[in-house]
Amino acid sequence: MRQDGDLISRLSEQGYRLTPQRMLVLSAIANSDHHISAEEIYAQVVAKYPYVNISTVYRTLDLLKRLDLVTETDLGGGRVRYHPVDKGHHHHLVCQECGAIIDLDESVLSSLQSHLLREYKFSADLRHLAIFGRCTNCNQ
Amino acid sequence: MRQDGDLISRLSEQGYRLTPQRMLVLSAIANSDHHISAEEIYAQVVAKYPYVNISTVYRTLDLLKRLDLVTETDLGGGRVRYHPVDKGHHHHLVCQECGAIIDLDESVLSSLQSHLLREYKFSADLRHLAIFGRCTNCNQ
DNA sequence: AAAACTTATGCAAGCATTTGCAATTAAAAC
DNA sequence: GTTTTAATTGCAAATGCTTGCATAAGTTTT
């Protein structure tokens, strides 16, 4: 709980206003123990402060992405999920058959990252990738 | 031109009906020289056969995905793009700054694929991946 | 502390895509 | 060749997310 101080101070450092709406979005993300969706954030925010629009949630998420404070990952299921950068990066293997999600350490993709930088001079953002496929069970 | 015979025969082999709508979607994909979007397919289809609904286009694309005849790739820009599987797989490095797209040979990810299979028993679908990041120019 | 400027929000409309349902079409059974 | 059954479509509504615009709130200048 209450690890949102970091996100909040980063925002104000950079000259952004700490509106009530933003504070609520920030603490919803910081206090969540999983990869949270915009809809889930919105539900938490509205519970405390009813007159907030969901577009404000999306705009705040957009800001946090631009400032590299949260990562955005599409884990399937039709909605994108968010995770604070300072809680560590990792990747996900998503089974398209049963929906199982296997967490993967960041290091698994680090050689790919350096390969792309060396051969293509491309700085890949591989902080939070979802790789789709089939897990052992579903691959029979 | 006219490489859609393959897609069409594959569909009928598997017992699916070859409706006019499907034929038009199929030939739009097969005759396109780039990664085509649903909206582009729809425009081509409607030009020849006006009473087609866009949901039919999406449903046909869905069918083709399930049958592994086309791949779906999110290259950014808010819409997903489609490509026939038999025209070869490759990956894309997408620059989030300038939008440049660098094509990447399939082989670049084959060692990752075998690693995931060996270590995690996960059969990753790495046929047509988009990796986001920054190209040389935009990375200053 | 009022005026001028900038930032952030709410609202409504828009976009790409999906889905439920009823109507149409084709295939299978008789 | 009807009847029964199943597959496919169109339509309209819904979903997740984005955007334009007017209002509101906060900053800066004077």
XYZ file of N, CA and C (backbone and C1' of nucleotides) in Angstrom, chain A residues 17 38-39 55 58-59 78-80, chain D residues 15-21 25-26:
90
model
N 0.386 19.411 -12.922
C -0.480 19.684 -11.788
C -0.964 18.400 -11.130
N -7.808 0.097 -17.496
C -8.351 1.444 -17.378
C -9.714 1.423 -16.697
N -10.491 0.420 -17.033
C -11.834 0.301 -16.456
C -11.759 0.074 -14.947
N -12.400 9.641 -19.739
C -11.389 10.185 -20.656
C -10.238 10.822 -19.878
N -7.926 7.962 -19.091
C -7.105 7.619 -20.252
C -6.041 8.682 -20.501
N -6.399 9.951 -20.315
C -5.410 11.005 -20.548
C -4.295 10.952 -19.510
N -9.142 -8.060 -25.004
C -9.787 -6.851 -25.505
C -9.511 -5.588 -24.727
N -8.707 -5.673 -23.680
C -8.365 -4.437 -22.994
C -6.902 -4.451 -22.574
N -6.346 -3.261 -22.592
C -4.933 -3.068 -22.342
C -4.708 -2.916 -20.850
P -21.473 -2.413 -23.329
O -19.970 -2.818 -23.642
C -19.643 -3.872 -24.541
C -18.172 -3.723 -24.892
C -17.402 -2.800 -23.939
O -16.134 -3.362 -23.649
C -17.186 -2.027 -26.147
P -15.322 -2.923 -22.361
O -14.037 -2.267 -23.005
C -13.208 -3.039 -23.859
C -12.288 -2.100 -24.588
C -11.567 -1.080 -23.699
O -10.207 -1.030 -24.098
C -12.718 0.030 -25.433
P -9.147 -0.215 -23.211
O -8.950 1.098 -24.071
C -8.624 0.956 -25.465
C -8.910 2.234 -26.166
C -8.269 3.488 -25.574
O -7.189 3.850 -26.427
C -10.451 3.884 -26.438
P -6.397 5.235 -26.201
O -7.163 6.258 -27.145
C -7.431 5.870 -28.479
C -7.974 7.056 -29.240
C -7.246 8.384 -28.993
O -7.054 8.972 -30.274
C -9.553 8.647 -28.571
P -6.241 10.319 -30.445
O -7.360 11.434 -30.662
C -8.499 11.099 -31.420
C -9.386 12.325 -31.585
C -8.703 13.677 -31.349
O -9.252 14.601 -32.270
C -10.484 13.431 -29.839
P -8.589 15.991 -32.571
O -9.859 16.946 -32.462
C -11.096 16.557 -33.064
C -12.166 17.592 -32.745
C -11.673 19.028 -32.601
O -12.714 19.884 -33.050
C -12.475 18.244 -30.503
P -12.535 21.473 -33.099
O -13.418 21.953 -31.862
C -14.667 21.311 -31.599
C -15.215 21.820 -30.270
C -14.720 23.222 -29.891
O -15.783 23.945 -29.310
C -14.261 21.731 -28.158
P -14.143 25.011 -11.224
O -12.592 24.872 -10.938
C -11.881 23.729 -11.427
C -10.443 24.097 -11.607
C -9.880 25.011 -10.508
O -8.857 24.306 -9.849
C -9.220 25.739 -12.677
P -8.091 24.926 -8.563
O -6.705 25.367 -9.199
C -5.921 24.382 -9.871
C -4.852 25.076 -10.680
C -3.925 25.978 -9.855
O -2.591 25.619 -10.156
C -4.700 27.103 -11.784
